[in-house]
Amino acid sequence: MPPTLASLVRAPALDLRVLAGKGGLDREVRWVHTSELADPTPYLEGGELLLTTGMKLGRNNAERRAYVERLAAAEVAGLGIGVGLTLDRVPAVIVETAEAHGFPVFEVPRPTPFIAISKVVSSALAAEQYETVTTGFAVQQELTRAAAGRDGAATLIRRLAARLDGWAALYAADGTLRQVAPAAARSRTDALRADIDKLRGLPAPSSASLQEDEDDGRIVVQSLGAERRISGFLAVGIDRPARTADRQTLATAASLLTLALEQSRAGADAGARMRTALLRLLLTGERATPAELAHDIAADLPPGPWRLVVATGPEPVVTAFAERLCARAVRAGTPALVGDLGGATVLVLPQSVEPVEPVDLPGLVAGVSGAVEPAAAVAGYRQALGAHAVGLRSEKTLTVHGRDAGGLLPLLDGDAVHAWAEQLLAPLRAHDAGGRGDLVGSLRAWLARHGQWDAAAGDLGVHRHTLRYRIRRAEEILGRTLDDPDTRAELWFALRDPNDAAEDKS
């Protein structure tokens, strides 16, 4: 235990007499500092026991009152004033002001040297550090054994709660409660949803310390994860002031839980990679037998005919969309296959599961094939890709091949083309409006010269390295690569829009 003011008062060899602030004697003393400055607070961190002979307490009551108020505001643990040298007794205004602020003040008698107080505190701090090290090692061993057990996470949470004399809870990455100990603490976990949502927007690991009322004590919520990616959340609550050992115990538990969750994620990622490999075999015309591979990796294929879905957008939105479709397939009594392919989430669903356009998933763009037999999966994949491309251009959430993607003619209306071209080029125009280079003109010249750097640079009257920089900058702003012929074609069409050309000339 760290030394407190009360433990110093109880030391008979020091003979300290409490003059004010008896209610604050439970304060921990993190150091002892001697100073005769009129304002020592710039040299203090808080938690110190300040000792002085009173040489600079002030010449009048106002100065002495301000001296005490500065120490109290700086969160100094207490003030010890030696008598018998500068002062025969502690001034009454010092005592009165300290009592008003609940700030402990001691009288240090002449026979008690300040060094004796420092030695008592130093010995207690050394003992605390030794106890912290030995206890921390024992806790690490205990929690590690718990994490390595059969029911690792649940056992670790129970041991952590016992070690903290409080409660502990483990949440999944989406905020779902997975474990809590003791069970009676479950009611406290419901109120942490908003705090978990705040941490979800920060890179892991991040933490928030919440000061609750006297009944709930202090609660700490911490995100778990590696490489700035969240894999879960840990919450603990204790009904007493936190000690150094508590913080070390929490750090050990967080590390072990992060390792366990990352291992679980690694296993899930391995499964996702296998499903992606299966999709590639199905949808890219490989001659290997997908059914045999599916059997080998324990991934069941839905019965034919199939519908294929290609979806992009914010990761949480696409995940929610895929989970809904998979859940519908399960309710229909059939499996579904989902994986990542070509930068998009791809699903293979039974024909009976026809996607419905969601209204609560902003940013989602999904393309759906018609019903195809398993032997025609490649054709179905192309249909879904085509429908997805139409959805991107028309800003439609869900496009079904043969129903919504009725060719290009509906997209070639003058107003629609102009709006599309204006939106595509808007980030480049915003850049150019700031006077930081002519990206639109440079891109037009480069595309007109079929990517020939010297010829395009000559048309613009700039060095080819300048043109290369502008083209790379345009790719960064658009978030697309000009190595893609589709991207080049779209940009050329947008730059050739008659309305766009008219705006450039005006």
Short mmCIF file of C-alpha atoms in Angstrom, two decimals:
data_model
loop_
_atom_site.label_atom_id
_atom_site.label_comp_id
_atom_site.label_asym_id
_atom_site.label_seq_id
_atom_site.Cartn_x
_atom_site.Cartn_y
_atom_site.Cartn_z
CA MET A 1 0.00 0.00 0.00
CA PRO A 2 1.31 3.52 -0.76
CA PRO A 3 1.90 5.80 2.24
CA THR A 4 -0.89 8.13 3.27
CA LEU A 5 -0.96 11.23 5.42
CA ALA A 6 -2.71 9.18 8.08
CA SER A 7 0.16 6.67 8.19
CA LEU A 8 2.63 9.53 8.77
CA VAL A 9 0.51 10.93 11.58
CA ARG A 10 0.44 7.48 13.19
CA ALA A 11 4.25 7.24 13.11
CA PRO A 12 5.22 8.05 16.75
CA ALA A 13 8.81 8.97 15.87
CA LEU A 14 7.63 11.90 13.71
CA ASP A 15 5.35 13.46 16.33
CA LEU A 16 3.26 15.30 13.71
CA ARG A 17 0.23 17.27 14.89
CA VAL A 18 -2.74 17.74 12.57
CA LEU A 19 -3.99 21.36 12.58
CA ALA A 20 -6.46 21.32 9.65
CA GLY A 21 -8.00 19.05 7.00
CA LYS A 22 -8.43 15.90 9.06
CA GLY A 23 -10.95 14.66 6.50
CA GLY A 24 -8.18 14.44 3.88
CA LEU A 25 -5.74 12.26 5.80
CA ASP A 26 -6.48 9.28 3.50
CA ARG A 27 -4.64 11.04 0.65
CA GLU A 28 -1.72 9.11 -0.80
CA VAL A 29 1.74 10.70 -0.59
CA ARG A 30 3.66 10.21 -3.82
CA TRP A 31 6.71 12.23 -2.74
CA VAL A 32 8.07 14.64 -0.12
CA HIS A 33 9.33 18.05 -1.23
CA THR A 34 10.92 20.83 0.81
CA SER A 35 10.60 24.41 -0.41
CA GLU A 36 10.91 27.94 0.94
CA LEU A 37 9.53 29.56 -2.23
CA ALA A 38 6.55 31.90 -2.07
CA ASP A 39 4.97 29.86 -4.86
CA PRO A 40 6.39 26.33 -5.24
CA THR A 41 3.46 25.06 -7.37
CA PRO A 42 5.29 25.37 -10.74
CA TYR A 43 7.71 22.73 -9.45
CA LEU A 44 5.09 20.29 -8.16
CA GLU A 45 3.09 17.58 -9.93
CA GLY A 46 0.44 16.93 -7.29
CA GLY A 47 0.36 14.31 -4.58
CA GLU A 48 3.43 15.68 -2.74
CA LEU A 49 3.73 16.40 0.97
CA LEU A 50 5.25 19.89 1.02
CA LEU A 51 7.52 20.80 3.95
CA THR A 52 8.53 24.38 4.82
CA THR A 53 9.89 26.38 7.77
CA GLY A 54 7.54 29.23 6.80
CA MET A 55 10.11 31.72 5.52
CA LYS A 56 7.91 32.63 2.52
CA LEU A 57 4.41 32.03 3.81
CA GLY A 58 3.62 35.73 3.36
CA ARG A 59 3.88 38.93 5.39
CA ASN A 60 0.14 39.44 5.83
CA ASN A 61 -3.04 37.40 6.04
CA ALA A 62 -3.94 37.90 2.36
CA GLU A 63 -0.61 36.52 1.16
CA ARG A 64 -0.78 33.58 3.59
CA ARG A 65 -4.33 32.79 2.50
CA ALA A 66 -3.28 32.84 -1.18
CA TYR A 67 -0.32 30.54 -0.39
CA VAL A 68 -2.62 27.83 0.97
CA GLU A 69 -5.14 28.25 -1.84
CA ARG A 70 -2.43 27.76 -4.46
CA LEU A 71 -1.31 24.50 -2.85
CA ALA A 72 -4.87 23.20 -2.58
CA ALA A 73 -5.53 24.03 -6.24
CA ALA A 74 -2.33 22.23 -7.27
CA GLU A 75 -3.63 19.05 -5.55
CA VAL A 76 -0.72 18.90 -3.12
CA ALA A 77 -1.33 16.10 -0.62
CA GLY A 78 -0.67 18.25 2.42
CA LEU A 79 1.53 20.91 4.03
CA GLY A 80 3.94 20.39 6.94
CA ILE A 81 5.19 23.54 8.68
CA GLY A 82 8.22 23.29 10.91
CA VAL A 83 8.02 25.41 14.07
CA GLY A 84 10.82 26.65 16.30
CA LEU A 85 12.89 28.29 13.54
CA THR A 86 11.14 30.99 11.47
CA LEU A 87 7.81 30.57 13.26
CA ASP A 88 6.98 29.83 16.87
CA ARG A 89 3.58 28.53 15.84
CA VAL A 90 1.55 28.07 12.65
CA PRO A 91 -0.39 31.29 11.82
CA ALA A 92 -4.13 31.05 12.48
CA VAL A 93 -5.05 32.25 8.98
CA ILE A 94 -3.13 29.29 7.51
CA VAL A 95 -5.15 26.88 9.63
CA GLU A 96 -8.47 28.59 8.91
CA THR A 97 -7.91 28.72 5.13
CA ALA A 98 -6.72 25.11 5.00
CA GLU A 99 -9.75 23.93 6.99
CA ALA A 100 -12.07 25.80 4.63
CA HIS A 101 -10.54 23.96 1.64
CA GLY A 102 -10.28 20.58 3.37
CA PHE A 103 -6.51 20.81 2.92
CA PRO A 104 -4.40 18.93 5.51
CA VAL A 105 -1.84 21.02 7.45
CA PHE A 106 0.61 19.60 10.02
CA GLU A 107 2.82 21.11 12.64
CA VAL A 108 6.32 19.60 12.52
CA PRO A 109 8.05 20.04 15.91
CA ARG A 110 11.63 21.34 16.09
CA PRO A 111 13.14 17.96 17.14
CA THR A 112 11.71 16.24 14.00
CA PRO A 113 14.01 16.81 10.99
CA PHE A 114 12.41 16.98 7.57
CA ILE A 115 14.70 14.19 6.39
CA ALA A 116 13.07 11.81 8.88
CA ILE A 117 9.68 12.35 7.14
CA SER A 118 11.29 11.82 3.73
CA LYS A 119 12.84 8.53 4.87
CA VAL A 120 9.51 7.18 6.13
CA VAL A 121 7.80 8.02 2.83
CA SER A 122 10.70 6.64 0.74
CA SER A 123 10.67 3.35 2.63
CA ALA A 124 6.91 3.00 2.18
CA LEU A 125 7.14 3.78 -1.57
CA ALA A 126 9.92 1.20 -2.00
CA ALA A 127 7.83 -1.41 -0.20
CA GLU A 128 4.86 -0.56 -2.42
CA GLN A 129 6.97 -0.95 -5.58
CA TYR A 130 8.24 -4.33 -4.42
CA GLU A 131 4.72 -5.49 -3.64
CA THR A 132 3.54 -4.24 -7.03
CA VAL A 133 6.24 -6.18 -8.87
CA THR A 134 5.71 -9.45 -7.00
CA THR A 135 1.92 -9.17 -7.15
CA GLY A 136 2.03 -8.25 -10.82
CA PHE A 137 4.07 -11.33 -11.64
CA ALA A 138 1.65 -13.57 -9.77
CA VAL A 139 -1.33 -11.94 -11.50
CA GLN A 140 0.27 -12.42 -14.92
CA GLN A 141 0.74 -16.11 -14.25
CA GLU A 142 -2.81 -16.51 -12.95
CA LEU A 143 -4.46 -14.65 -15.85
CA THR A 144 -2.28 -16.38 -18.44
CA ARG A 145 -3.30 -19.80 -17.10
CA ALA A 146 -6.93 -18.68 -17.22
CA ALA A 147 -6.63 -17.46 -20.81
CA ALA A 148 -4.97 -20.70 -21.91
CA GLY A 149 -7.73 -22.83 -20.42
CA ARG A 150 -10.63 -24.46 -22.19
CA ASP A 151 -13.05 -21.59 -21.58
CA GLY A 152 -10.32 -18.96 -21.68
CA ALA A 153 -12.15 -15.65 -22.08
CA ALA A 154 -14.89 -16.47 -19.55
CA THR A 155 -12.39 -17.72 -16.96
CA LEU A 156 -10.14 -14.72 -17.46
CA ILE A 157 -13.03 -12.30 -16.97
CA ARG A 158 -13.99 -14.06 -13.71
CA ARG A 159 -10.39 -13.95 -12.41
CA LEU A 160 -10.03 -10.30 -13.42
CA ALA A 161 -13.19 -9.31 -11.55
CA ALA A 162 -11.97 -11.17 -8.46
CA ARG A 163 -8.53 -9.54 -8.60
CA LEU A 164 -10.05 -6.06 -8.85
CA ASP A 165 -12.67 -6.70 -6.17
CA GLY A 166 -15.19 -5.44 -8.70
CA TRP A 167 -16.75 -6.56 -11.97
CA ALA A 168 -15.54 -7.13 -15.54
CA ALA A 169 -17.24 -7.53 -18.91
CA LEU A 170 -16.09 -8.51 -22.41
CA TYR A 171 -17.84 -7.24 -25.55
CA ALA A 172 -17.55 -8.27 -29.18
CA ALA A 173 -16.40 -5.77 -31.82
CA ASP A 174 -20.02 -4.80 -32.55
CA GLY A 175 -20.68 -4.05 -28.87
CA THR A 176 -22.54 -7.28 -28.08
CA LEU A 177 -21.95 -8.46 -24.50
CA ARG A 178 -20.09 -11.80 -24.48
CA GLN A 179 -19.00 -12.34 -20.86
CA VAL A 180 -19.64 -10.62 -17.53
CA ALA A 181 -18.59 -11.48 -13.98
CA PRO A 182 -20.14 -11.58 -11.53
CA ALA A 183 -23.53 -12.16 -13.15
CA ALA A 184 -25.11 -9.52 -10.89
CA ALA A 185 -23.10 -6.83 -12.71
CA ARG A 186 -24.96 -7.38 -15.99
CA SER A 187 -27.28 -4.45 -15.27
CA ARG A 188 -24.30 -2.09 -15.14
CA THR A 189 -23.08 -3.13 -18.58
CA ASP A 190 -26.22 -1.94 -20.36
CA ALA A 191 -25.40 1.70 -19.62
CA LEU A 192 -22.02 1.52 -21.42
CA ARG A 193 -23.37 1.32 -24.97
CA ALA A 194 -22.76 5.02 -25.71
CA ASP A 195 -19.20 4.87 -24.37
CA ILE A 196 -18.42 1.81 -26.49
CA ASP A 197 -19.81 3.58 -29.56
CA LYS A 198 -17.45 6.51 -28.90
CA LEU A 199 -14.43 4.20 -28.66
CA ARG A 200 -15.48 2.47 -31.88
CA GLY A 201 -14.57 5.64 -33.74
CA LEU A 202 -11.00 5.63 -32.36
CA PRO A 203 -8.08 3.38 -33.30
CA ALA A 204 -7.44 0.50 -30.90
CA PRO A 205 -6.36 0.39 -28.19
CA SER A 206 -8.20 3.36 -26.68
CA SER A 207 -9.78 3.76 -23.26
CA ALA A 208 -12.22 5.93 -21.35
CA SER A 209 -12.36 6.31 -17.57
CA LEU A 210 -15.81 7.11 -16.22
CA GLN A 211 -16.43 8.51 -12.74
CA GLU A 212 -19.73 7.11 -11.57
CA ASP A 213 -21.67 7.81 -8.40
CA GLU A 214 -20.70 6.46 -5.00
CA ASP A 215 -22.61 3.24 -5.56
CA ASP A 216 -21.06 2.35 -8.95
CA GLY A 217 -17.52 3.64 -8.31
CA ARG A 218 -15.12 4.07 -11.22
CA ILE A 219 -15.57 2.32 -14.57
CA VAL A 220 -12.93 1.90 -17.29
CA VAL A 221 -13.86 0.90 -20.85
CA GLN A 222 -11.05 -0.09 -23.21
CA SER A 223 -11.05 -1.15 -26.85
CA LEU A 224 -9.09 -4.30 -27.70
CA GLY A 225 -7.28 -4.90 -30.95
CA ALA A 226 -4.06 -4.71 -32.92
CA GLU A 227 -2.87 -2.59 -35.82
CA ARG A 228 -5.50 0.07 -34.98
CA ARG A 229 -8.28 -2.48 -35.69
CA ILE A 230 -10.89 -3.12 -33.01
CA SER A 231 -11.63 -6.75 -32.12
CA GLY A 232 -13.61 -6.19 -28.90
CA PHE A 233 -14.05 -4.11 -25.75
CA LEU A 234 -13.22 -4.67 -22.07
CA ALA A 235 -15.03 -2.89 -19.25
CA VAL A 236 -14.20 -3.08 -15.54
CA GLY A 237 -15.67 -1.41 -12.50
CA ILE A 238 -14.26 -1.03 -8.99
CA ASP A 239 -15.83 0.56 -5.93
CA ARG A 240 -12.59 1.96 -4.48
CA PRO A 241 -9.68 4.14 -5.65
CA ALA A 242 -7.57 2.39 -8.30
CA ARG A 243 -4.09 1.25 -7.28
CA THR A 244 -0.99 0.77 -9.41
CA ALA A 245 -1.44 -3.00 -9.19
CA ASP A 246 -4.99 -2.62 -10.51
CA ARG A 247 -3.76 -0.79 -13.59
CA GLN A 248 -1.14 -3.45 -14.22
CA THR A 249 -3.73 -6.20 -13.81
CA LEU A 250 -6.03 -4.46 -16.29
CA ALA A 251 -3.19 -4.05 -18.80
CA THR A 252 -2.29 -7.75 -18.54
CA ALA A 253 -5.91 -8.82 -19.03
CA ALA A 254 -6.33 -6.50 -22.00
CA SER A 255 -3.22 -7.91 -23.67
CA LEU A 256 -4.31 -11.53 -23.16
CA LEU A 257 -7.84 -10.84 -24.38
CA THR A 258 -6.49 -8.99 -27.42
CA LEU A 259 -4.30 -11.99 -28.26
CA ALA A 260 -7.24 -14.37 -27.91
CA LEU A 261 -9.55 -12.21 -30.03
CA GLU A 262 -6.90 -11.69 -32.71
CA GLN A 263 -6.32 -15.44 -32.88
CA SER A 264 -10.05 -15.93 -33.29
CA ARG A 265 -10.09 -13.26 -36.00
CA ALA A 266 -7.15 -14.96 -37.72
CA GLY A 267 -9.14 -18.18 -37.83
CA ALA A 268 -12.12 -16.32 -39.26
CA ASP A 269 -9.88 -14.63 -41.83
CA ALA A 270 -8.50 -18.03 -42.86
CA GLY A 271 -12.04 -19.24 -43.40
CA ALA A 272 -12.82 -16.11 -45.42
CA ARG A 273 -9.76 -16.68 -47.59
CA MET A 274 -10.85 -20.23 -48.28
CA ARG A 275 -14.33 -19.05 -49.21
CA THR A 276 -12.79 -16.45 -51.49
CA ALA A 277 -10.72 -19.16 -53.17
CA LEU A 278 -13.92 -21.11 -53.71
CA LEU A 279 -15.57 -18.06 -55.23
CA ARG A 280 -12.62 -17.57 -57.56
CA LEU A 281 -12.95 -21.15 -58.76
CA LEU A 282 -16.66 -20.73 -59.27
CA LEU A 283 -16.61 -17.37 -60.96
CA THR A 284 -13.40 -17.20 -62.98
CA GLY A 285 -13.78 -20.37 -65.00
CA GLU A 286 -11.22 -22.55 -63.22
CA ARG A 287 -11.45 -26.23 -64.19
CA ALA A 288 -11.08 -27.52 -60.64
CA THR A 289 -14.26 -28.92 -59.13
CA PRO A 290 -15.76 -26.33 -56.73
CA ALA A 291 -17.98 -28.94 -55.10
CA GLU A 292 -14.92 -31.00 -54.13
CA LEU A 293 -13.15 -27.95 -52.73
CA ALA A 294 -16.28 -26.95 -50.84
CA HIS A 295 -16.35 -30.38 -49.23
CA ASP A 296 -12.65 -30.14 -48.29
CA ILE A 297 -13.02 -26.78 -46.54
CA ALA A 298 -16.40 -27.59 -44.95
CA ALA A 299 -18.21 -24.86 -46.88
CA ASP A 300 -21.62 -26.00 -48.17
CA LEU A 301 -22.85 -24.62 -51.48
CA PRO A 302 -26.47 -23.53 -51.85
CA PRO A 303 -28.65 -25.57 -54.19
CA GLY A 304 -29.11 -24.19 -57.70
CA PRO A 305 -30.30 -22.11 -59.41
CA TRP A 306 -28.26 -19.28 -57.86
CA ARG A 307 -28.39 -15.54 -57.57
CA LEU A 308 -25.02 -13.79 -57.35
CA VAL A 309 -24.61 -10.47 -55.58
CA VAL A 310 -21.72 -7.98 -55.81
CA ALA A 311 -21.80 -5.33 -53.05
CA THR A 312 -19.55 -2.38 -52.14
CA GLY A 313 -19.74 0.52 -49.70
CA PRO A 314 -18.72 1.29 -46.10
CA GLU A 315 -17.55 -1.91 -44.42
CA PRO A 316 -20.21 -1.93 -41.62
CA VAL A 317 -22.95 -1.34 -44.21
CA VAL A 318 -21.80 -4.11 -46.56
CA THR A 319 -21.35 -6.49 -43.60
CA ALA A 320 -24.89 -5.80 -42.37
CA PHE A 321 -26.29 -6.33 -45.89
CA ALA A 322 -24.45 -9.66 -46.30
CA GLU A 323 -25.49 -10.86 -42.84
CA ARG A 324 -29.16 -10.16 -43.64
CA LEU A 325 -29.02 -12.16 -46.87
CA CYS A 326 -27.19 -15.06 -45.22
CA ALA A 327 -29.74 -15.06 -42.39
CA ARG A 328 -32.58 -15.23 -44.93
CA ALA A 329 -30.89 -18.19 -46.61
CA VAL A 330 -30.54 -19.98 -43.26
CA ARG A 331 -34.22 -19.37 -42.48
CA ALA A 332 -35.02 -20.84 -45.89
CA GLY A 333 -33.07 -23.95 -44.90
CA THR A 334 -30.20 -23.48 -47.35
CA PRO A 335 -26.57 -22.35 -46.96
CA ALA A 336 -25.08 -19.23 -48.56
CA LEU A 337 -21.52 -18.52 -49.67
CA VAL A 338 -19.94 -15.11 -49.00
CA GLY A 339 -16.41 -13.83 -49.56
CA ASP A 340 -14.32 -10.96 -50.92
CA LEU A 341 -13.38 -10.86 -54.57
CA GLY A 342 -12.07 -8.01 -56.68
CA GLY A 343 -12.45 -5.43 -53.93
CA ALA A 344 -16.13 -6.25 -53.37
CA THR A 345 -18.19 -8.59 -51.22
CA VAL A 346 -19.64 -11.40 -53.36
CA LEU A 347 -22.50 -13.67 -52.30
CA VAL A 348 -23.84 -16.86 -53.84
CA LEU A 349 -27.47 -17.30 -52.78
CA PRO A 350 -30.22 -19.76 -53.65
CA GLN A 351 -32.72 -18.40 -56.18
CA SER A 352 -35.38 -18.20 -53.47
CA VAL A 353 -33.43 -15.48 -51.64
CA GLU A 354 -34.04 -12.43 -53.81
CA PRO A 355 -32.37 -9.31 -52.34
CA VAL A 356 -34.66 -6.43 -51.44
CA GLU A 357 -33.39 -2.86 -51.63
CA PRO A 358 -32.54 -1.75 -48.06
CA VAL A 359 -33.52 1.75 -46.94
CA ASP A 360 -31.31 1.91 -43.84
CA LEU A 361 -27.86 1.19 -45.30
CA PRO A 362 -26.48 4.45 -46.74
CA GLY A 363 -23.57 4.11 -49.13
CA LEU A 364 -24.40 0.56 -50.21
CA VAL A 365 -24.22 -0.30 -53.93
CA ALA A 366 -25.27 -3.84 -54.86
CA GLY A 367 -25.68 -5.59 -58.18
CA VAL A 368 -27.73 -8.80 -58.48
CA SER A 369 -27.62 -11.36 -61.28
CA GLY A 370 -30.56 -13.18 -62.72
CA ALA A 371 -31.17 -16.79 -61.75
CA VAL A 372 -28.37 -18.99 -63.15
CA GLU A 373 -27.48 -22.65 -62.88
CA PRO A 374 -24.20 -23.49 -61.03
CA ALA A 375 -22.58 -24.38 -64.36
CA ALA A 376 -23.24 -20.78 -65.52
CA ALA A 377 -21.84 -19.14 -62.36
CA VAL A 378 -19.28 -17.15 -64.39
CA ALA A 379 -22.03 -15.63 -66.51
CA GLY A 380 -24.02 -14.84 -63.38
CA TYR A 381 -21.00 -13.13 -61.84
CA ARG A 382 -20.64 -10.96 -64.94
CA GLN A 383 -24.30 -10.06 -64.74
CA ALA A 384 -23.91 -9.02 -61.11
CA LEU A 385 -20.80 -6.97 -61.96
CA GLY A 386 -22.66 -5.23 -64.77
CA ALA A 387 -25.64 -4.45 -62.56
CA HIS A 388 -23.27 -3.15 -59.87
CA ALA A 389 -21.55 -0.87 -62.41
CA VAL A 390 -24.93 0.57 -63.45
CA GLY A 391 -25.78 1.10 -59.79
CA LEU A 392 -22.56 3.03 -59.25
CA ARG A 393 -23.25 5.34 -62.19
CA SER A 394 -26.90 5.89 -61.42
CA GLU A 395 -26.40 6.09 -57.63
CA LYS A 396 -28.87 3.27 -57.10
CA THR A 397 -28.59 1.14 -53.97
CA LEU A 398 -29.65 -2.16 -55.55
CA THR A 399 -29.74 -3.03 -59.26
CA VAL A 400 -31.01 -6.37 -60.57
CA HIS A 401 -29.85 -7.65 -63.95
CA GLY A 402 -32.66 -7.84 -66.47
CA ARG A 403 -34.96 -5.75 -64.33
CA ASP A 404 -33.19 -2.50 -63.46
CA ALA A 405 -30.07 -2.55 -65.66
CA GLY A 406 -31.83 -2.12 -68.99
CA GLY A 407 -28.78 -1.09 -71.04
CA LEU A 408 -26.98 2.27 -71.33
CA LEU A 409 -29.69 4.26 -73.14
CA PRO A 410 -31.46 5.38 -69.95
CA LEU A 411 -28.14 6.78 -68.71
CA LEU A 412 -27.45 8.85 -71.82
CA ASP A 413 -30.06 11.50 -71.15
CA GLY A 414 -28.38 14.92 -71.36
CA ASP A 415 -29.14 16.07 -67.83
CA ALA A 416 -28.20 12.72 -66.33
CA VAL A 417 -24.88 12.61 -68.18
CA HIS A 418 -24.04 16.17 -67.17
CA ALA A 419 -24.84 15.48 -63.52
CA TRP A 420 -22.73 12.32 -63.61
CA ALA A 421 -19.80 14.07 -65.27
CA GLU A 422 -20.03 17.01 -62.88
CA GLN A 423 -19.98 14.71 -59.85
CA LEU A 424 -17.06 12.66 -61.21
CA LEU A 425 -14.92 15.72 -61.89
CA ALA A 426 -16.00 17.74 -58.82
CA PRO A 427 -13.02 16.71 -56.61
CA LEU A 428 -10.56 17.71 -59.34
CA ARG A 429 -12.29 21.04 -59.91
CA ALA A 430 -12.24 21.73 -56.16
CA HIS A 431 -8.49 21.12 -56.18
CA ASP A 432 -7.93 23.40 -59.18
CA ALA A 433 -10.09 26.16 -57.64
CA GLY A 434 -7.50 26.44 -54.89
CA GLY A 435 -4.85 27.44 -57.41
CA ARG A 436 -2.79 24.28 -56.78
CA GLY A 437 -2.47 23.13 -60.41
CA ASP A 438 -4.61 22.40 -63.45
CA LEU A 439 -5.54 18.75 -62.89
CA VAL A 440 -8.60 18.82 -65.19
CA GLY A 441 -6.72 20.30 -68.14
CA SER A 442 -3.72 18.05 -67.57
CA LEU A 443 -5.94 14.95 -67.43
CA ARG A 444 -7.75 15.96 -70.64
CA ALA A 445 -4.46 16.49 -72.51
CA TRP A 446 -2.97 13.21 -71.22
CA LEU A 447 -6.04 11.18 -72.22
CA ALA A 448 -6.18 12.89 -75.62
CA ARG A 449 -2.58 11.78 -76.22
CA HIS A 450 -3.37 8.20 -75.10
CA GLY A 451 -1.10 8.50 -72.08
CA GLN A 452 1.96 9.73 -74.02
CA TRP A 453 3.81 11.83 -71.46
CA ASP A 454 6.07 13.88 -73.73
CA ALA A 455 3.36 14.72 -76.25
CA ALA A 456 0.82 15.70 -73.59
CA ALA A 457 3.40 17.73 -71.66
CA GLY A 458 4.26 19.54 -74.91
CA ASP A 459 0.61 20.41 -75.47
CA LEU A 460 0.42 21.85 -71.96
CA GLY A 461 3.79 23.59 -72.08
CA VAL A 462 5.00 21.89 -68.89
CA HIS A 463 7.76 19.41 -68.06
CA ARG A 464 6.79 15.73 -68.28
CA HIS A 465 7.67 15.27 -64.58
CA THR A 466 5.17 18.01 -63.72
CA LEU A 467 2.54 16.21 -65.76
CA ARG A 468 3.36 12.88 -64.05
CA TYR A 469 2.87 14.51 -60.65
CA ARG A 470 -0.48 15.98 -61.70
CA ILE A 471 -1.76 12.66 -63.01
CA ARG A 472 -0.69 10.85 -59.81
CA ARG A 473 -2.39 13.59 -57.78
CA ALA A 474 -5.58 13.16 -59.82
CA GLU A 475 -5.53 9.41 -59.09
CA GLU A 476 -5.11 10.09 -55.35
CA ILE A 477 -8.02 12.54 -55.28
CA LEU A 478 -10.32 10.29 -57.34
CA GLY A 479 -9.26 7.17 -55.46
CA ARG A 480 -9.00 5.30 -58.78
CA THR A 481 -6.13 4.15 -60.96
CA LEU A 482 -5.77 5.36 -64.53
CA ASP A 483 -4.26 1.97 -65.43
CA ASP A 484 -7.88 0.77 -65.52
CA PRO A 485 -9.29 1.23 -69.06
CA ASP A 486 -12.79 1.67 -67.63
CA THR A 487 -11.59 4.56 -65.49
CA ARG A 488 -9.88 6.21 -68.46
CA ALA A 489 -12.98 5.77 -70.61
CA GLU A 490 -15.27 7.24 -67.95
CA LEU A 491 -13.03 10.25 -67.38
CA TRP A 492 -12.65 10.88 -71.10
CA PHE A 493 -16.42 10.73 -71.54
CA ALA A 494 -16.91 13.13 -68.61
CA LEU A 495 -14.32 15.54 -69.98
CA ARG A 496 -15.99 15.38 -73.41
CA ASP A 497 -19.43 16.22 -71.98
CA PRO A 498 -20.68 19.22 -74.04
CA ASN A 499 -21.94 20.97 -70.91
CA ASP A 500 -18.55 20.44 -69.24
CA ALA A 501 -16.70 21.85 -72.26
CA ALA A 502 -18.97 24.89 -72.31
CA GLU A 503 -18.23 25.56 -68.66
CA ASP A 504 -14.49 25.34 -69.33
CA LYS A 505 -14.72 27.96 -72.07
CA SER A 506 -16.82 30.40 -70.11
#
